[in-house]
mmCIF file of N, CA, C and O in Angstrom:
data_model
loop_
_atom_site.group_PDB
_atom_site.id
_atom_site.type_symbol
_atom_site.label_atom_id
_atom_site.label_comp_id
_atom_site.label_asym_id
_atom_site.label_seq_id
_atom_site.Cartn_x
_atom_site.Cartn_y
_atom_site.Cartn_z
ATOM 1 N N UNK A 1 120.112 64.705 89.302
ATOM 2 C CA UNK A 1 119.833 66.063 88.902
ATOM 3 C C UNK A 1 118.780 66.723 89.780
ATOM 4 O O UNK A 1 118.689 67.928 89.797
ATOM 5 N N UNK A 2 117.998 65.949 90.491
ATOM 6 C CA UNK A 2 116.959 66.526 91.341
ATOM 7 C C UNK A 2 117.544 67.331 92.490
ATOM 8 O O UNK A 2 117.014 68.354 92.861
ATOM 9 N N UNK A 3 118.649 66.880 93.030
ATOM 10 C CA UNK A 3 119.254 67.579 94.160
ATOM 11 C C UNK A 3 119.776 68.954 93.788
ATOM 12 O O UNK A 3 119.755 69.877 94.610
ATOM 13 N N UNK A 4 120.227 69.122 92.559
ATOM 14 C CA UNK A 4 120.755 70.411 92.121
ATOM 15 C C UNK A 4 119.644 71.448 92.054
ATOM 16 O O UNK A 4 119.858 72.614 92.400
ATOM 17 N N UNK A 5 118.452 71.051 91.657
ATOM 18 C CA UNK A 5 117.327 71.983 91.607
ATOM 19 C C UNK A 5 116.966 72.477 93.001
ATOM 20 O O UNK A 5 116.689 73.659 93.191
ATOM 21 N N UNK A 6 116.975 71.563 93.979
ATOM 22 C CA UNK A 6 116.660 71.962 95.349
ATOM 23 C C UNK A 6 117.747 72.865 95.919
ATOM 24 O O UNK A 6 117.453 73.828 96.642
ATOM 25 N N UNK A 7 118.984 72.579 95.600
ATOM 26 C CA UNK A 7 120.087 73.422 96.057
ATOM 27 C C UNK A 7 119.989 74.816 95.436
ATOM 28 O O UNK A 7 120.165 75.827 96.122
ATOM 29 N N UNK A 8 119.681 74.880 94.151
ATOM 30 C CA UNK A 8 119.528 76.173 93.484
ATOM 31 C C UNK A 8 118.372 76.964 94.078
ATOM 32 O O UNK A 8 118.489 78.170 94.307
ATOM 33 N N UNK A 9 117.269 76.301 94.372
ATOM 34 C CA UNK A 9 116.122 76.979 94.973
ATOM 35 C C UNK A 9 116.465 77.497 96.365
ATOM 36 O O UNK A 9 116.073 78.608 96.736
ATOM 37 N N UNK A 10 117.211 76.715 97.128
ATOM 38 C CA UNK A 10 117.606 77.152 98.473
ATOM 39 C C UNK A 10 118.541 78.352 98.412
ATOM 40 O O UNK A 10 118.418 79.293 99.205
ATOM 41 N N UNK A 11 119.457 78.347 97.455
ATOM 42 C CA UNK A 11 120.372 79.478 97.306
ATOM 43 C C UNK A 11 119.609 80.730 96.904
ATOM 44 O O UNK A 11 119.843 81.820 97.445
ATOM 45 N N UNK A 12 118.679 80.601 95.962
ATOM 46 C CA UNK A 12 117.889 81.752 95.515
ATOM 47 C C UNK A 12 117.073 82.313 96.676
ATOM 48 O O UNK A 12 117.050 83.526 96.909
ATOM 49 N N UNK A 13 116.412 81.454 97.432
ATOM 50 C CA UNK A 13 115.585 81.914 98.553
ATOM 51 C C UNK A 13 116.444 82.538 99.657
ATOM 52 O O UNK A 13 116.069 83.561 100.238
ATOM 53 N N UNK A 14 117.588 81.939 99.939
ATOM 54 C CA UNK A 14 118.460 82.479 100.978
ATOM 55 C C UNK A 14 119.035 83.832 100.617
ATOM 56 O O UNK A 14 119.061 84.751 101.440
ATOM 57 N N UNK A 15 119.488 83.981 99.384
ATOM 58 C CA UNK A 15 120.030 85.269 98.959
ATOM 59 C C UNK A 15 118.946 86.339 98.904
ATOM 60 O O UNK A 15 119.208 87.510 99.206
ATOM 61 N N UNK A 16 117.736 85.943 98.540
ATOM 62 C CA UNK A 16 116.629 86.904 98.538
ATOM 63 C C UNK A 16 116.336 87.391 99.956
ATOM 64 O O UNK A 16 116.114 88.584 100.183
ATOM 65 N N UNK A 17 116.353 86.478 100.918
ATOM 66 C CA UNK A 17 116.094 86.861 102.306
ATOM 67 C C UNK A 17 117.201 87.758 102.848
ATOM 68 O O UNK A 17 116.929 88.751 103.535
ATOM 69 N N UNK A 18 118.441 87.429 102.543
ATOM 70 C CA UNK A 18 119.562 88.252 103.008
ATOM 71 C C UNK A 18 119.494 89.648 102.387
ATOM 72 O O UNK A 18 119.656 90.664 103.074
ATOM 73 N N UNK A 19 119.222 89.704 101.086
ATOM 74 C CA UNK A 19 119.132 90.999 100.407
ATOM 75 C C UNK A 19 117.995 91.854 100.940
ATOM 76 O O UNK A 19 118.162 93.064 101.135
ATOM 77 N N UNK A 20 116.850 91.244 101.187
ATOM 78 C CA UNK A 20 115.720 91.999 101.720
ATOM 79 C C UNK A 20 116.016 92.500 103.132
ATOM 80 O O UNK A 20 115.697 93.644 103.471
ATOM 81 N N UNK A 21 116.649 91.668 103.942
ATOM 82 C CA UNK A 21 116.993 92.092 105.298
ATOM 83 C C UNK A 21 117.973 93.258 105.308
ATOM 84 O O UNK A 21 117.796 94.225 106.057
ATOM 85 N N UNK A 22 118.985 93.178 104.470
ATOM 86 C CA UNK A 22 119.945 94.283 104.381
ATOM 87 C C UNK A 22 119.279 95.545 103.848
ATOM 88 O O UNK A 22 119.531 96.651 104.352
ATOM 89 N N UNK A 23 118.449 95.397 102.845
ATOM 90 C CA UNK A 23 117.773 96.558 102.263
ATOM 91 C C UNK A 23 116.855 97.254 103.245
ATOM 92 O O UNK A 23 116.874 98.482 103.375
ATOM 93 N N UNK A 24 116.051 96.475 103.974
ATOM 94 C CA UNK A 24 115.148 97.077 104.949
ATOM 95 C C UNK A 24 115.920 97.699 106.111
ATOM 96 O O UNK A 24 115.529 98.743 106.635
ATOM 97 N N UNK A 25 116.998 97.060 106.515
ATOM 98 C CA UNK A 25 117.814 97.629 107.584
ATOM 99 C C UNK A 25 118.437 98.951 107.195
ATOM 100 O O UNK A 25 118.410 99.925 107.973
ATOM 101 N N UNK A 26 118.997 99.012 106.005
ATOM 102 C CA UNK A 26 119.593 100.264 105.531
ATOM 103 C C UNK A 26 118.535 101.349 105.350
ATOM 104 O O UNK A 26 118.742 102.505 105.724
ATOM 105 N N UNK A 27 117.389 100.964 104.792
ATOM 106 C CA UNK A 27 116.330 101.936 104.570
ATOM 107 C C UNK A 27 115.811 102.498 105.893
ATOM 108 O O UNK A 27 115.638 103.711 106.042
ATOM 109 N N UNK A 28 115.571 101.630 106.860
ATOM 110 C CA UNK A 28 115.078 102.082 108.158
ATOM 111 C C UNK A 28 116.077 102.977 108.875
ATOM 112 O O UNK A 28 115.705 104.001 109.466
ATOM 113 N N UNK A 29 117.346 102.617 108.809
ATOM 114 C CA UNK A 29 118.378 103.433 109.452
ATOM 115 C C UNK A 29 118.491 104.805 108.831
ATOM 116 O O UNK A 29 118.585 105.826 109.533
ATOM 117 N N UNK A 30 118.471 104.851 107.514
ATOM 118 C CA UNK A 30 118.559 106.143 106.828
ATOM 119 C C UNK A 30 117.312 106.989 107.078
ATOM 120 O O UNK A 30 117.385 108.210 107.183
ATOM 121 N N UNK A 31 116.159 106.335 107.167
ATOM 122 C CA UNK A 31 114.933 107.069 107.467
ATOM 123 C C UNK A 31 115.013 107.699 108.853
ATOM 124 O O UNK A 31 114.686 108.880 109.022
ATOM 125 N N UNK A 32 115.474 106.934 109.842
ATOM 126 C CA UNK A 32 115.581 107.484 111.190
ATOM 127 C C UNK A 32 116.608 108.609 111.262
ATOM 128 O O UNK A 32 116.397 109.605 111.968
ATOM 129 N N UNK A 33 117.709 108.481 110.549
ATOM 130 C CA UNK A 33 118.697 109.562 110.508
ATOM 131 C C UNK A 33 118.101 110.823 109.907
ATOM 132 O O UNK A 33 118.311 111.927 110.414
ATOM 133 N N UNK A 34 117.347 110.658 108.824
ATOM 134 C CA UNK A 34 116.757 111.811 108.157
ATOM 135 C C UNK A 34 115.732 112.499 109.032
ATOM 136 O O UNK A 34 115.672 113.732 109.087
ATOM 137 N N UNK A 35 114.909 111.729 109.721
ATOM 138 C CA UNK A 35 113.895 112.318 110.592
ATOM 139 C C UNK A 35 114.550 112.986 111.803
ATOM 140 O O UNK A 35 114.083 114.028 112.274
ATOM 141 N N UNK A 36 115.645 112.426 112.291
ATOM 142 C CA UNK A 36 116.335 113.043 113.418
ATOM 143 C C UNK A 36 116.950 114.381 113.011
ATOM 144 O O UNK A 36 116.994 115.323 113.815
ATOM 145 N N UNK A 37 117.407 114.480 111.776
ATOM 146 C CA UNK A 37 118.009 115.739 111.308
ATOM 147 C C UNK A 37 116.952 116.795 111.005
ATOM 148 O O UNK A 37 117.145 117.965 111.307
ATOM 149 N N UNK A 38 115.856 116.377 110.342
ATOM 150 C CA UNK A 38 114.805 117.325 109.960
ATOM 151 C C UNK A 38 113.434 116.734 110.277
ATOM 152 O O UNK A 38 112.785 116.130 109.423
ATOM 153 N N UNK A 39 112.990 116.907 111.504
ATOM 154 C CA UNK A 39 111.704 116.304 111.919
ATOM 155 C C UNK A 39 110.499 116.820 111.140
ATOM 156 O O UNK A 39 109.499 116.120 111.006
ATOM 157 N N UNK A 40 110.581 118.018 110.603
ATOM 158 C CA UNK A 40 109.432 118.569 109.874
ATOM 159 C C UNK A 40 109.189 117.857 108.544
ATOM 160 O O UNK A 40 108.113 117.957 107.969
ATOM 161 N N UNK A 41 110.161 117.115 108.061
ATOM 162 C CA UNK A 41 109.998 116.376 106.808
ATOM 163 C C UNK A 41 109.542 114.930 107.023
ATOM 164 O O UNK A 41 109.469 114.166 106.069
ATOM 165 N N UNK A 42 109.225 114.567 108.245
ATOM 166 C CA UNK A 42 108.881 113.179 108.562
ATOM 167 C C UNK A 42 107.711 112.635 107.738
ATOM 168 O O UNK A 42 107.811 111.517 107.217
ATOM 169 N N UNK A 43 106.597 113.371 107.573
ATOM 170 C CA UNK A 43 105.493 112.784 106.778
ATOM 171 C C UNK A 43 105.879 112.505 105.325
ATOM 172 O O UNK A 43 105.523 111.463 104.771
ATOM 173 N N UNK A 44 106.613 113.420 104.703
ATOM 174 C CA UNK A 44 107.022 113.219 103.315
ATOM 175 C C UNK A 44 108.003 112.046 103.213
ATOM 176 O O UNK A 44 107.899 111.215 102.316
ATOM 177 N N UNK A 45 108.939 111.986 104.147
ATOM 178 C CA UNK A 45 109.922 110.904 104.128
ATOM 179 C C UNK A 45 109.271 109.557 104.395
ATOM 180 O O UNK A 45 109.667 108.546 103.820
ATOM 181 N N UNK A 46 108.274 109.543 105.270
ATOM 182 C CA UNK A 46 107.592 108.287 105.581
ATOM 183 C C UNK A 46 106.845 107.759 104.363
ATOM 184 O O UNK A 46 106.867 106.557 104.077
ATOM 185 N N UNK A 47 106.201 108.654 103.613
ATOM 186 C CA UNK A 47 105.502 108.240 102.392
ATOM 187 C C UNK A 47 106.483 107.630 101.398
ATOM 188 O O UNK A 47 106.237 106.563 100.828
ATOM 189 N N UNK A 48 107.604 108.302 101.213
ATOM 190 C CA UNK A 48 108.608 107.789 100.279
ATOM 191 C C UNK A 48 109.214 106.484 100.774
ATOM 192 O O UNK A 48 109.539 105.601 99.980
ATOM 193 N N UNK A 49 109.364 106.348 102.095
ATOM 194 C CA UNK A 49 109.915 105.116 102.646
ATOM 195 C C UNK A 49 108.978 103.936 102.364
ATOM 196 O O UNK A 49 109.429 102.845 102.022
ATOM 197 N N UNK A 50 107.666 104.153 102.490
ATOM 198 C CA UNK A 50 106.721 103.066 102.221
ATOM 199 C C UNK A 50 106.703 102.683 100.745
ATOM 200 O O UNK A 50 106.554 101.514 100.406
ATOM 201 N N UNK A 51 106.867 103.652 99.858
ATOM 202 C CA UNK A 51 106.938 103.340 98.427
ATOM 203 C C UNK A 51 108.179 102.496 98.147
ATOM 204 O O UNK A 51 108.119 101.488 97.437
ATOM 205 N N UNK A 52 109.304 102.904 98.717
ATOM 206 C CA UNK A 52 110.547 102.151 98.522
ATOM 207 C C UNK A 52 110.438 100.768 99.150
ATOM 208 O O UNK A 52 110.938 99.783 98.599
ATOM 209 N N UNK A 53 109.766 100.657 100.287
ATOM 210 C CA UNK A 53 109.599 99.353 100.934
ATOM 211 C C UNK A 53 108.795 98.405 100.041
ATOM 212 O O UNK A 53 109.114 97.214 99.951
ATOM 213 N N UNK A 54 107.782 98.922 99.364
ATOM 214 C CA UNK A 54 107.007 98.092 98.448
ATOM 215 C C UNK A 54 107.844 97.616 97.274
ATOM 216 O O UNK A 54 107.769 96.453 96.869
ATOM 217 N N UNK A 55 108.659 98.513 96.737
ATOM 218 C CA UNK A 55 109.526 98.119 95.628
ATOM 219 C C UNK A 55 110.612 97.154 96.093
ATOM 220 O O UNK A 55 110.971 96.216 95.370
ATOM 221 N N UNK A 56 111.125 97.384 97.285
ATOM 222 C CA UNK A 56 112.173 96.519 97.832
ATOM 223 C C UNK A 56 111.636 95.128 98.139
ATOM 224 O O UNK A 56 112.353 94.133 98.002
ATOM 225 N N UNK A 57 110.381 95.054 98.504
ATOM 226 C CA UNK A 57 109.772 93.762 98.847
ATOM 227 C C UNK A 57 109.425 92.944 97.603
ATOM 228 O O UNK A 57 109.261 91.728 97.696
ATOM 229 N N UNK A 58 109.340 93.592 96.453
ATOM 230 C CA UNK A 58 108.956 92.888 95.233
ATOM 231 C C UNK A 58 110.049 91.923 94.771
ATOM 232 O O UNK A 58 109.745 90.832 94.266
ATOM 233 N N UNK A 59 111.300 92.292 94.933
ATOM 234 C CA UNK A 59 112.400 91.447 94.441
ATOM 235 C C UNK A 59 112.453 90.095 95.163
ATOM 236 O O UNK A 59 112.529 89.055 94.504
ATOM 237 N N UNK A 60 112.394 90.038 96.505
ATOM 238 C CA UNK A 60 112.387 88.716 97.153
ATOM 239 C C UNK A 60 111.164 87.873 96.803
ATOM 240 O O UNK A 60 111.261 86.652 96.705
ATOM 241 N N UNK A 61 110.025 88.516 96.592
ATOM 242 C CA UNK A 61 108.832 87.759 96.207
ATOM 243 C C UNK A 61 109.043 87.111 94.840
ATOM 244 O O UNK A 61 108.683 85.942 94.623
ATOM 245 N N UNK A 62 109.638 87.847 93.914
ATOM 246 C CA UNK A 62 109.937 87.284 92.596
ATOM 247 C C UNK A 62 110.943 86.140 92.729
ATOM 248 O O UNK A 62 110.822 85.105 92.062
ATOM 249 N N UNK A 63 111.944 86.312 93.604
ATOM 250 C CA UNK A 63 112.938 85.251 93.815
ATOM 251 C C UNK A 63 112.300 83.992 94.396
ATOM 252 O O UNK A 63 112.667 82.884 94.014
ATOM 253 N N UNK A 64 111.368 84.152 95.301
ATOM 254 C CA UNK A 64 110.681 82.988 95.869
ATOM 255 C C UNK A 64 109.851 82.295 94.789
ATOM 256 O O UNK A 64 109.785 81.062 94.736
ATOM 257 N N UNK A 65 109.224 83.063 93.909
ATOM 258 C CA UNK A 65 108.469 82.462 92.800
ATOM 259 C C UNK A 65 109.404 81.663 91.890
ATOM 260 O O UNK A 65 109.062 80.555 91.450
ATOM 261 N N UNK A 66 110.588 82.203 91.633
ATOM 262 C CA UNK A 66 111.569 81.472 90.823
ATOM 263 C C UNK A 66 112.016 80.203 91.534
ATOM 264 O O UNK A 66 112.180 79.146 90.919
ATOM 265 N N UNK A 67 112.205 80.282 92.854
ATOM 266 C CA UNK A 67 112.595 79.092 93.618
ATOM 267 C C UNK A 67 111.511 78.018 93.541
ATOM 268 O O UNK A 67 111.820 76.835 93.392
ATOM 269 N N UNK A 68 110.234 78.418 93.631
ATOM 270 C CA UNK A 68 109.152 77.446 93.504
ATOM 271 C C UNK A 68 109.117 76.831 92.109
ATOM 272 O O UNK A 68 108.821 75.644 91.945
ATOM 273 N N UNK A 69 109.409 77.643 91.104
ATOM 274 C CA UNK A 69 109.468 77.096 89.748
ATOM 275 C C UNK A 69 110.585 76.054 89.629
ATOM 276 O O UNK A 69 110.420 75.025 88.955
ATOM 277 N N UNK A 70 111.707 76.327 90.273
ATOM 278 C CA UNK A 70 112.806 75.349 90.241
ATOM 279 C C UNK A 70 112.440 74.052 90.978
ATOM 280 O O UNK A 70 112.802 72.953 90.549
ATOM 281 N N UNK A 71 111.718 74.186 92.083
ATOM 282 C CA UNK A 71 111.376 73.000 92.879
ATOM 283 C C UNK A 71 110.329 72.144 92.171
ATOM 284 O O UNK A 71 110.448 70.929 92.058
ATOM 285 N N UNK A 72 109.274 72.768 91.673
ATOM 286 C CA UNK A 72 108.123 72.038 91.145
ATOM 287 C C UNK A 72 108.148 71.894 89.625
ATOM 288 O O UNK A 72 107.110 71.654 89.015
ATOM 289 N N UNK A 73 109.272 72.016 89.026
ATOM 290 C CA UNK A 73 109.399 71.917 87.578
ATOM 291 C C UNK A 73 109.271 70.488 87.114
ATOM 292 O O UNK A 73 109.767 69.569 87.643
#
């Protein structure tokens, strides 16, 4: 049964990393598109992008905490 916990932790950590990478990539691309279309809105969009980045980063951190709980249980 020990091997299943490690496998579950690896799956959780891997999916968290993939999700965060896709999320940041999409967010950055959309931010650059928006700034290219309307450069005068760049400061407002940048502020909102950083808020979203903080929220987007919270989910993988929680997933890593769950993975550690699975490993060290």
